[in-house]
Tab-separated table of C-alpha atoms and ligand atoms in Angstrom:
chain	number	residue	atom	x	y	z
A	1	UNK	CA	15.228	9.273	19.517
A	2	UNK	CA	16.437	8.318	16.135
A	3	UNK	CA	14.529	9.920	13.186
A	4	UNK	CA	14.802	10.957	9.590
A	5	UNK	CA	14.199	14.345	8.090
A	6	UNK	CA	13.256	15.116	4.834
A	7	UNK	CA	13.945	19.073	4.513
A	8	UNK	CA	12.398	19.470	1.145
A	9	UNK	CA	11.399	18.324	-2.585
A	10	UNK	CA	14.542	16.666	-4.060
A	11	UNK	CA	16.630	16.715	-0.969
A	12	UNK	CA	18.513	13.905	0.877
A	13	UNK	CA	17.085	12.307	3.706
A	14	UNK	CA	18.930	13.070	6.843
A	15	UNK	CA	19.118	10.862	9.881
A	16	UNK	CA	19.441	13.104	13.242
A	17	UNK	CA	18.281	12.693	17.027
A	18	UNK	CA	15.248	14.180	17.800
A	19	UNK	CA	12.839	14.614	20.661
A	20	UNK	CA	10.031	12.237	21.161
A	21	UNK	CA	6.430	13.279	19.980
A	22	UNK	CA	4.196	15.043	22.592
A	23	UNK	CA	0.755	13.585	22.105
A	24	UNK	CA	-2.299	15.393	22.613
A	25	UNK	CA	-5.734	14.334	24.460
A	26	UNK	CA	-6.936	11.833	21.735
A	27	UNK	CA	-3.448	10.415	20.487
A	28	UNK	CA	-1.330	7.776	21.591
A	29	UNK	CA	2.487	7.320	21.533
A	30	UNK	CA	3.855	4.337	19.638
A	31	UNK	CA	7.313	2.577	20.021
A	32	UNK	CA	8.296	1.152	16.115
A	33	UNK	CA	10.607	-1.457	15.368
A	34	UNK	CA	9.944	-1.278	11.716
A	35	UNK	CA	8.114	0.680	9.067
A	36	UNK	CA	7.575	0.138	5.323
A	37	UNK	CA	9.658	2.027	2.586
A	38	UNK	CA	6.815	2.722	-0.383
A	39	UNK	CA	6.968	4.360	-3.315
A	40	UNK	CA	4.824	6.989	-2.619
A	41	UNK	CA	7.837	8.131	-0.172
A	42	UNK	CA	9.901	8.326	-3.112
A	43	UNK	CA	6.896	10.641	-5.006
A	44	UNK	CA	7.068	13.221	-1.932
A	45	UNK	CA	10.871	13.396	-2.035
A	46	UNK	CA	10.469	14.365	-5.745
A	47	UNK	CA	7.743	16.832	-5.008
A	48	UNK	CA	4.343	15.088	-5.997
A	49	UNK	CA	2.539	15.963	-3.456
A	50	UNK	CA	2.183	19.631	-3.469
A	51	UNK	CA	0.411	19.754	-0.028
A	52	UNK	CA	3.231	18.389	1.623
A	53	UNK	CA	4.843	19.885	4.446
A	54	UNK	CA	8.772	20.428	5.138
A	55	UNK	CA	10.856	19.932	6.862
A	56	UNK	CA	8.773	16.402	7.820
A	57	UNK	CA	9.747	13.119	8.828
A	58	UNK	CA	8.792	10.879	6.005
A	59	UNK	CA	6.929	7.149	6.036
A	60	UNK	CA	3.477	5.844	6.656
A	61	UNK	CA	3.285	2.524	7.270
A	62	UNK	CA	2.779	2.375	10.997
A	63	UNK	CA	3.069	-0.323	13.629
A	64	UNK	CA	4.498	-0.847	17.087
A	65	UNK	CA	3.266	-0.693	20.707
A	66	UNK	CA	1.756	1.848	22.886
A	67	UNK	CA	3.833	3.486	25.222
A	68	UNK	CA	1.722	6.445	26.247
A	69	UNK	CA	-1.850	7.035	25.855
A	70	UNK	CA	-3.834	10.766	25.828
A	71	UNK	CA	-6.465	11.395	28.292
A	72	UNK	CA	-9.154	11.089	26.296
A	73	UNK	CA	-8.289	7.505	24.818
A	74	UNK	CA	-10.158	4.798	26.265
A	75	UNK	CA	-10.119	2.135	23.200
A	76	UNK	CA	-6.078	1.637	23.688
A	77	UNK	CA	-3.776	0.940	26.498
A	78	UNK	CA	0.204	1.096	27.203
A	79	UNK	CA	1.472	-2.383	25.866
A	80	UNK	CA	-0.914	-3.004	23.205
A	81	UNK	CA	0.367	-3.469	19.411
A	82	UNK	CA	-1.244	-1.472	16.928
A	83	UNK	CA	-1.068	-0.589	13.384
A	84	UNK	CA	-2.256	2.556	12.006
A	85	UNK	CA	-3.815	3.926	9.063
A	86	UNK	CA	-1.543	5.930	6.808
A	87	UNK	CA	-3.723	8.919	7.417
A	88	UNK	CA	-5.722	10.473	9.897
A	89	UNK	CA	-9.414	11.008	9.394
A	90	UNK	CA	-11.299	13.876	10.626
A	91	UNK	CA	-14.000	11.671	12.242
A	92	UNK	CA	-16.634	13.797	11.343
A	93	UNK	CA	-17.672	13.710	7.415
A	94	UNK	CA	-20.076	12.099	5.580
A	95	UNK	CA	-17.187	9.456	4.464
A	96	UNK	CA	-16.051	9.060	8.129
A	97	UNK	CA	-19.385	8.364	9.559
A	98	UNK	CA	-19.988	5.794	7.200
A	99	UNK	CA	-16.923	3.878	7.262
A	100	UNK	CA	-15.388	5.229	4.366
A	101	UNK	CA	-12.792	7.304	5.989
A	102	UNK	CA	-10.413	6.489	2.772
A	103	UNK	CA	-12.571	9.042	0.733
A	104	UNK	CA	-12.371	11.789	3.890
A	105	UNK	CA	-11.583	15.239	2.400
A	106	UNK	CA	-9.743	16.493	5.268
A	107	UNK	CA	-7.396	13.537	6.043
A	108	UNK	CA	-4.040	14.010	6.991
A	109	UNK	CA	-1.131	11.638	5.372
A	110	UNK	CA	1.603	10.834	7.569
A	111	UNK	CA	4.962	11.653	6.068
A	112	UNK	CA	3.155	14.105	4.188
A	113	UNK	CA	1.354	16.727	6.273
A	114	UNK	CA	1.915	14.889	9.982
A	115	UNK	CA	5.611	13.515	10.946
A	116	UNK	CA	5.822	10.029	9.700
A	117	UNK	CA	7.281	6.754	10.387
A	118	UNK	CA	10.938	6.348	9.912
A	119	UNK	CA	11.172	7.276	13.693
A	120	UNK	CA	11.691	5.214	16.717
A	121	UNK	CA	8.648	7.197	18.244
A	122	UNK	CA	5.290	8.193	16.450
A	123	UNK	CA	2.419	9.644	17.783
A	124	UNK	CA	-0.865	8.859	16.192
A	125	UNK	CA	-4.529	9.889	16.514
A	126	UNK	CA	-6.860	7.333	18.081
A	127	UNK	CA	-8.856	7.522	14.964
A	128	UNK	CA	-6.253	6.155	12.803
A	129	UNK	CA	-5.505	3.048	15.079
A	130	UNK	CA	-6.485	-0.827	14.665
A	131	UNK	CA	-5.498	-3.419	17.224
A	132	UNK	CA	-3.097	-5.986	15.796
A	133	UNK	CA	-4.415	-9.689	17.085
A	134	UNK	CA	-1.634	-11.828	18.436
A	135	UNK	CA	-0.020	-14.303	15.872
A	136	UNK	CA	0.766	-11.310	13.246
A	137	UNK	CA	3.947	-10.755	12.489
A	138	UNK	CA	5.618	-7.239	13.034
A	139	UNK	CA	6.107	-7.152	9.128
A	140	UNK	CA	2.898	-7.488	8.347
A	141	UNK	CA	1.126	-5.021	10.664
A	142	UNK	CA	3.851	-2.836	9.313
A	143	UNK	CA	2.376	-3.163	5.661
A	144	UNK	CA	-1.481	-3.931	6.926
A	145	UNK	CA	-2.659	-0.349	5.815
A	146	UNK	CA	-0.900	0.846	2.738
A	147	UNK	CA	-0.269	-2.940	1.079
A	148	UNK	CA	-2.571	-5.451	2.129
A	149	UNK	CA	-5.424	-3.569	3.300
A	150	UNK	CA	-5.257	-1.204	0.399
A	151	UNK	CA	-5.397	-4.127	-1.882
A	152	UNK	CA	-8.458	-5.709	-0.112
A	153	UNK	CA	-10.051	-2.623	-0.429
A	154	UNK	CA	-9.145	-2.618	-4.214
A	155	UNK	CA	-9.619	-6.151	-5.068
A	156	UNK	CA	-13.013	-7.081	-2.346
A	157	UNK	CA	-14.643	-3.315	-1.951
A	158	UNK	CA	-14.338	-1.630	-5.283
A	159	UNK	CA	-13.582	-4.984	-7.515
A	160	UNK	CA	-16.234	-7.363	-5.921
A	161	UNK	CA	-13.649	-10.112	-5.776
A	162	UNK	CA	-15.377	-13.635	-4.989
A	163	UNK	CA	-14.338	-16.855	-4.878
A	164	UNK	CA	-13.586	-18.526	-8.755
A	165	UNK	CA	-13.491	-15.304	-10.262
A	166	UNK	CA	-10.276	-14.243	-12.446
A	167	UNK	CA	-7.647	-11.685	-11.967
A	168	UNK	CA	-5.266	-9.715	-13.896
A	169	UNK	CA	-2.788	-8.202	-11.477
A	170	UNK	CA	-0.280	-5.988	-13.949
A	171	UNK	CA	3.260	-4.865	-12.163
A	172	UNK	CA	3.008	-8.363	-10.459
A	173	UNK	CA	6.401	-8.136	-9.093
A	174	UNK	CA	6.395	-4.952	-7.407
A	175	UNK	CA	6.067	-4.568	-3.613
A	176	UNK	CA	2.550	-4.114	-4.185
A	177	UNK	CA	1.718	-6.561	-6.790
A	178	UNK	CA	3.655	-9.579	-5.079
A	179	UNK	CA	1.089	-9.073	-2.203
A	180	UNK	CA	-1.777	-8.440	-4.788
A	181	UNK	CA	-0.923	-12.181	-6.053
A	182	UNK	CA	-1.022	-13.788	-2.808
A	183	UNK	CA	-4.161	-12.342	-1.619
A	184	UNK	CA	-6.390	-12.500	-4.418
A	185	UNK	CA	-5.469	-16.100	-4.659
A	186	UNK	CA	-6.007	-16.457	-0.645
A	187	UNK	CA	-9.513	-14.747	-1.372
A	188	UNK	CA	-10.249	-17.937	-3.979
A	189	UNK	CA	-9.107	-16.011	-7.276
A	190	UNK	CA	-7.578	-17.543	-10.449
A	191	UNK	CA	-4.662	-15.193	-10.604
A	192	UNK	CA	-2.957	-14.048	-13.749
A	193	UNK	CA	0.090	-12.042	-12.832
A	194	UNK	CA	1.945	-9.191	-15.523
A	195	UNK	CA	5.615	-8.656	-14.996
A	196	UNK	CA	8.117	-6.825	-17.237
A	197	UNK	CA	10.858	-8.475	-14.873
A	198	UNK	CA	11.324	-11.745	-16.066
A	199	UNK	CA	13.356	-13.038	-13.490
A	200	UNK	CA	10.512	-12.632	-11.198
A	201	UNK	CA	8.467	-15.054	-12.695
A	202	UNK	CA	9.021	-18.153	-10.578
A	203	UNK	CA	8.405	-16.357	-7.343
A	204	UNK	CA	4.955	-14.962	-8.451
A	205	UNK	CA	4.093	-18.310	-9.605
A	206	UNK	CA	5.189	-19.588	-5.892
A	207	UNK	CA	2.630	-16.806	-4.605
A	208	UNK	CA	0.023	-18.478	-6.380
A	209	UNK	CA	-0.559	-16.768	-10.057
A	210	UNK	CA	-1.637	-19.423	-12.737
A	211	UNK	CA	-0.335	-17.771	-15.623
A	212	UNK	CA	2.426	-15.200	-16.171
A	213	UNK	CA	2.531	-12.598	-19.255
A	214	UNK	CA	4.864	-9.683	-19.894
A	215	UNK	CA	3.891	-6.272	-20.935
A	216	UNK	CA	6.282	-6.651	-24.042
A	217	UNK	CA	3.746	-8.833	-25.522
A	218	UNK	CA	0.101	-8.628	-26.498
A	219	UNK	CA	-0.757	-10.191	-23.277
A	220	UNK	CA	-4.800	-9.603	-23.845
A	221	UNK	CA	-4.304	-11.979	-26.354
A	222	UNK	CA	-2.665	-14.977	-24.751
A	223	UNK	CA	-4.835	-14.421	-21.951
A	224	UNK	CA	-7.954	-14.453	-24.230
A	225	UNK	CA	-6.602	-17.790	-25.480
A	226	UNK	CA	-6.132	-19.295	-22.026
A	227	UNK	CA	-9.520	-17.773	-20.607
A	228	UNK	CA	-11.574	-17.234	-23.555
A	229	UNK	CA	-14.821	-15.280	-21.612
A	230	UNK	CA	-11.693	-12.948	-20.478
A	231	UNK	CA	-11.090	-11.689	-16.879
A	232	UNK	CA	-13.735	-10.594	-14.248
A	233	UNK	CA	-11.173	-8.087	-12.707
A	234	UNK	CA	-8.401	-6.680	-13.646
A	235	UNK	CA	-6.076	-4.830	-10.717
A	236	UNK	CA	-4.112	-2.645	-12.741
A	237	UNK	CA	-0.696	-1.631	-10.686
A	238	UNK	CA	1.312	0.202	-13.667
A	239	UNK	CA	-0.565	2.576	-15.736
A	240	UNK	CA	-0.195	3.470	-19.096
A	241	UNK	CA	2.416	0.749	-20.326
A	242	UNK	CA	-0.391	-1.736	-19.148
A	243	UNK	CA	-3.598	-0.281	-19.607
A	244	UNK	CA	-4.917	-0.516	-22.769
A	245	UNK	CA	-4.159	-4.353	-22.811
A	246	UNK	CA	-5.722	-4.843	-19.414
A	247	UNK	CA	-8.434	-3.485	-20.213
A	248	UNK	CA	-9.064	-5.518	-23.474
A	249	UNK	CA	-8.406	-8.866	-21.430
A	250	UNK	CA	-11.607	-7.820	-19.459
A	251	UNK	CA	-14.743	-10.186	-20.190
A	252	UNK	CA	-18.436	-9.243	-20.110
A	253	UNK	CA	-19.403	-7.019	-16.922
A	254	UNK	CA	-15.680	-6.764	-15.805
A	255	UNK	CA	-14.087	-4.080	-13.657
A	256	UNK	CA	-10.859	-2.908	-13.722
A	257	UNK	CA	-9.770	-1.163	-10.425
A	258	UNK	CA	-6.686	1.345	-11.040
A	259	UNK	CA	-4.348	1.403	-7.734
A	260	UNK	CA	-1.235	2.180	-9.432
A	261	UNK	CA	0.540	5.138	-11.655
A	262	UNK	CA	3.754	4.246	-11.734
A	263	UNK	CA	3.434	5.601	-15.117
A	264	UNK	CA	1.702	8.491	-14.576
A	265	UNK	CA	0.983	9.846	-18.136
A	266	UNK	CA	-2.464	10.121	-19.645
A	267	UNK	CA	-3.852	6.495	-21.392
A	268	UNK	CA	-6.074	5.658	-24.153
A	269	UNK	CA	-9.710	4.619	-23.477
A	270	UNK	CA	-11.602	3.384	-26.301
A	271	UNK	CA	-15.050	4.485	-25.004
A	272	UNK	CA	-17.096	1.230	-27.370
A	273	UNK	CA	-15.194	-1.011	-25.897
A	274	UNK	CA	-16.525	-0.529	-21.962
A	275	UNK	CA	-20.019	-0.056	-23.723
A	276	UNK	CA	-19.970	-2.965	-25.727
A	277	UNK	CA	-18.693	-5.080	-22.355
A	278	UNK	CA	-20.344	-3.377	-20.148
A	279	UNK	CA	-16.986	-2.749	-18.354
A	280	UNK	CA	-16.215	-0.508	-15.210
A	281	UNK	CA	-13.197	1.435	-14.422
A	282	UNK	CA	-12.897	2.332	-10.537
A	283	UNK	CA	-9.897	4.086	-8.633
A	284	UNK	CA	-9.547	2.701	-5.388
A	285	UNK	CA	-7.726	4.734	-2.805
A	286	UNK	CA	-5.915	3.562	0.677
A	287	UNK	CA	-7.588	1.464	2.963
A	288	UNK	CA	-10.216	1.794	5.905
A	289	UNK	CA	-10.016	0.549	9.405
A	290	UNK	CA	-12.210	-2.185	8.289
A	291	UNK	CA	-10.065	-3.199	5.724
A	292	UNK	CA	-7.067	-3.325	8.111
A	293	UNK	CA	-8.662	-5.413	10.446
A	294	UNK	CA	-10.137	-8.011	7.949
A	295	UNK	CA	-6.175	-8.525	6.252
A	296	UNK	CA	-4.592	-8.769	9.915
A	297	UNK	CA	-7.257	-11.457	10.608
A	298	UNK	CA	-6.080	-13.283	7.238
A	299	UNK	CA	-2.667	-13.060	8.352
A	300	UNK	CA	-3.414	-14.777	11.435
A	301	UNK	CA	-5.430	-17.457	10.458
A	302	UNK	CA	-2.371	-18.360	7.917
A	303	UNK	CA	-3.830	-17.272	5.002
A	304	UNK	CA	-1.255	-14.445	3.720
A	305	UNK	CA	2.209	-13.792	4.894
A	306	UNK	CA	4.223	-10.618	4.222
A	307	UNK	CA	6.517	-10.549	1.084
A	308	UNK	CA	9.788	-9.006	2.287
A	309	UNK	CA	12.809	-8.306	0.071
A	310	UNK	CA	15.067	-7.464	2.979
A	311	UNK	CA	15.471	-4.959	6.057
A	312	UNK	CA	17.624	-2.121	5.941
A	313	UNK	CA	18.925	0.260	8.505
A	314	UNK	CA	17.542	3.623	8.966
A	315	UNK	CA	20.679	5.280	7.832
A	316	UNK	CA	20.720	3.103	4.303
A	317	UNK	CA	17.366	4.812	3.161
A	318	UNK	CA	18.534	6.077	0.270
A	319	UNK	CA	19.993	3.231	-1.341
A	320	UNK	CA	16.599	1.320	-0.915
A	321	UNK	CA	14.728	3.847	-2.659
A	322	UNK	CA	17.527	3.701	-5.397
A	323	UNK	CA	17.213	-0.535	-5.592
A	324	UNK	CA	12.994	0.371	-5.578
A	325	UNK	CA	13.525	2.885	-8.661
A	326	UNK	CA	15.451	0.540	-10.232
A	327	UNK	CA	12.936	-2.164	-9.201
A	328	UNK	CA	15.792	-4.730	-8.132
A	329	UNK	CA	13.520	-5.779	-5.090
A	330	UNK	CA	10.811	-8.665	-4.897
A	331	UNK	CA	8.579	-7.754	-2.131
A	332	UNK	CA	8.785	-4.751	0.100
A	333	UNK	CA	11.706	-3.326	1.502
A	334	UNK	CA	11.539	-2.224	5.238
A	335	UNK	CA	13.280	-0.268	7.653
A	336	UNK	CA	14.749	-1.459	10.625
A	337	UNK	CA	14.471	1.369	13.421
A	338	UNK	CA	15.905	-0.636	16.157
A	339	UNK	CA	19.515	0.692	17.312
B	401	LIG	ZN1	2.737	3.203	1.356
B	402	LIG	ZN1	-13.628	12.861	7.196
């Protein structure tokens, strides 16, 4: 099979022929035709995750058709479409047993500890898998765990988003932010979007944002002019550049859900501000199988659809990385894994 290899930190990704993975008793073999490129893949290459093992097949945005099942797998069968979590949960810890497998201490992430999705075939444990309903696109299924499912977890499970609430999304022009705008709108939210790329403003509005602001201005003030009570939820996708203003944009009882640290530097946190307004700041990590099922259903019902910049061949992955680094894409860039 055609597959990518990252030999070590700072190395270029190489495309080679590899043997198909050999499955264990509780694993399935998945044939993939498409996978997502994630900012996390770029960070892995830069050495951001000290636990990553090399050489490794990068990538963790997994979907495809089951072509082989292990002897202990009864939940999935050959020919079925599946999506996978971005990690393999242990299945035994308190978090795994209570449906909060995203917090599993022993989870193993694809593309870091397990060979990942930049390949025509991938093996995955049944504990990672979710059935893809008919009517869901391959593209939507590929990004259901790391993008839309992750955002569902952040907005609904951690952010308590319900219909009618106001939501500020920072970094709204990125692969994550653009989907966040669409998802928050589909869930009934009034969406305010922050982007530093003005050329993306019109497209973000088309996804459902009612107001567009920029990190170059004091956007907390312009938001408070338009929404005097402040926002109910801030989805912080950027980090240091926007944190202080998005905290100030929150209203009483507001919640900031932090998913992004494109700028991982420490931030200023004026304690008085969160005390006086009774604000909460929570981190949100990845998605659970329940989150992924939910967003797959939402796509099936026509409520969301993937925002895809374009597909590139596996051989051109490094060029796509450069575009992502330079923020030239609107929506997700996917890898075409067919010959
Ligand atoms: Zn990802
Ligand atoms: Zn666990």
